[in-house]
GROMACS .gro file of C-alpha atoms in nm:
model
  103
    1UNK     CA    1   0.000   0.000   0.000
    2UNK     CA    2   0.138   0.339  -0.103
    3UNK     CA    3   0.055   0.641   0.111
    4UNK     CA    4   0.238   0.891  -0.105
    5UNK     CA    5   0.057   1.219  -0.019
    6UNK     CA    6   0.128   1.173   0.352
    7UNK     CA    7   0.491   1.090   0.285
    8UNK     CA    8   0.528   1.382   0.046
    9UNK     CA    9   0.384   1.633   0.290
   10UNK     CA   10   0.596   1.498   0.575
   11UNK     CA   11   0.924   1.498   0.384
   12UNK     CA   12   0.883   1.806   0.168
   13UNK     CA   13   1.027   2.020   0.447
   14UNK     CA   14   1.320   1.783   0.486
   15UNK     CA   15   1.403   1.765   0.116
   16UNK     CA   16   1.407   2.142   0.085
   17UNK     CA   17   1.660   2.178   0.367
   18UNK     CA   18   1.837   2.503   0.428
   19UNK     CA   19   2.212   2.536   0.440
   20UNK     CA   20   2.228   2.737   0.761
   21UNK     CA   21   2.515   2.516   0.885
   22UNK     CA   22   2.735   2.612   0.591
   23UNK     CA   23   3.065   2.741   0.719
   24UNK     CA   24   2.988   2.649   1.081
   25UNK     CA   25   3.241   2.388   1.187
   26UNK     CA   26   3.273   2.045   1.033
   27UNK     CA   27   2.907   1.949   1.044
   28UNK     CA   28   2.779   1.856   0.699
   29UNK     CA   29   2.448   2.000   0.582
   30UNK     CA   30   2.157   1.773   0.498
   31UNK     CA   31   2.207   1.860   0.132
   32UNK     CA   32   2.570   1.745   0.145
   33UNK     CA   33   2.479   1.427   0.333
   34UNK     CA   34   2.207   1.350   0.080
   35UNK     CA   35   2.447   1.403  -0.211
   36UNK     CA   36   2.706   1.175  -0.051
   37UNK     CA   37   2.450   0.904   0.018
   38UNK     CA   38   2.303   0.922  -0.332
   39UNK     CA   39   2.647   0.875  -0.486
   40UNK     CA   40   2.757   0.613  -0.233
   41UNK     CA   41   2.446   0.400  -0.279
   42UNK     CA   42   2.471   0.426  -0.657
   43UNK     CA   43   2.834   0.317  -0.650
   44UNK     CA   44   2.765   0.039  -0.396
   45UNK     CA   45   2.510  -0.105  -0.640
   46UNK     CA   46   2.745  -0.057  -0.939
   47UNK     CA   47   2.483   0.162  -1.111
   48UNK     CA   48   2.563   0.441  -1.351
   49UNK     CA   49   2.396   0.779  -1.328
   50UNK     CA   50   2.233   0.697  -1.661
   51UNK     CA   51   2.078   0.378  -1.521
   52UNK     CA   52   1.945   0.546  -1.207
   53UNK     CA   53   1.808   0.832  -1.416
   54UNK     CA   54   1.632   0.579  -1.639
   55UNK     CA   55   1.475   0.411  -1.334
   56UNK     CA   56   1.353   0.753  -1.214
   57UNK     CA   57   1.220   0.851  -1.558
   58UNK     CA   58   1.456   1.146  -1.603
   59UNK     CA   59   1.768   1.210  -1.808
   60UNK     CA   60   2.122   1.167  -1.677
   61UNK     CA   61   2.194   1.541  -1.665
   62UNK     CA   62   1.895   1.603  -1.440
   63UNK     CA   63   1.999   1.319  -1.210
   64UNK     CA   64   2.353   1.454  -1.195
   65UNK     CA   65   2.226   1.790  -1.070
   66UNK     CA   66   2.042   1.612  -0.788
   67UNK     CA   67   2.338   1.392  -0.696
   68UNK     CA   68   2.579   1.687  -0.685
   69UNK     CA   69   2.335   1.896  -0.482
   70UNK     CA   70   2.297   2.166  -0.747
   71UNK     CA   71   1.919   2.114  -0.752
   72UNK     CA   72   1.673   1.971  -0.502
   73UNK     CA   73   1.516   1.640  -0.593
   74UNK     CA   74   1.135   1.639  -0.605
   75UNK     CA   75   0.985   1.431  -0.326
   76UNK     CA   76   0.823   1.178  -0.557
   77UNK     CA   77   1.160   1.112  -0.726
   78UNK     CA   78   1.331   1.085  -0.386
   79UNK     CA   79   1.070   0.828  -0.286
   80UNK     CA   80   1.140   0.628  -0.604
   81UNK     CA   81   1.515   0.647  -0.537
   82UNK     CA   82   1.473   0.519  -0.182
   83UNK     CA   83   1.260   0.233  -0.314
   84UNK     CA   84   1.531   0.148  -0.570
   85UNK     CA   85   1.797   0.120  -0.299
   86UNK     CA   86   1.574  -0.016  -0.023
   87UNK     CA   87   1.656   0.264   0.220
   88UNK     CA   88   1.437   0.498   0.422
   89UNK     CA   89   1.385   0.860   0.330
   90UNK     CA   90   1.517   0.949   0.675
   91UNK     CA   91   1.845   0.779   0.588
   92UNK     CA   92   1.869   0.942   0.247
   93UNK     CA   93   1.821   1.296   0.378
   94UNK     CA   94   2.055   1.253   0.674
   95UNK     CA   95   1.803   1.222   0.957
   96UNK     CA   96   1.906   0.864   1.036
   97UNK     CA   97   2.219   0.656   1.009
   98UNK     CA   98   2.015   0.338   0.969
   99UNK     CA   99   1.993   0.227   0.603
  100UNK     CA  100   1.740  -0.053   0.619
  101UNK     CA  101   1.366  -0.017   0.599
  102UNK     CA  102   1.302  -0.234   0.905
  103UNK     CA  103   1.000  -0.162   1.123
   0.00000   0.00000   0.00000
């Protein structure tokens, strides 16, 4: 069962994180953590950006801008990406260090 509207409304704030921590110590921003996790998961699965983009229904250039943090990923695409890798949205956006989708 997919409860997408509830997930989207809950995570929209998280996905559009601010960078108020930029330049304040060594703490990475949520945007930086998300970029690192997107790339790390893609490489762990031996996927190319082109393949992940195909699975998300976008072109490789668009995916690249999300992975590098140049643009914010729409919530519905983030949800699809988390489904592809089997990780929680909390993990992907840096709110949790736990990868798995265990209850």
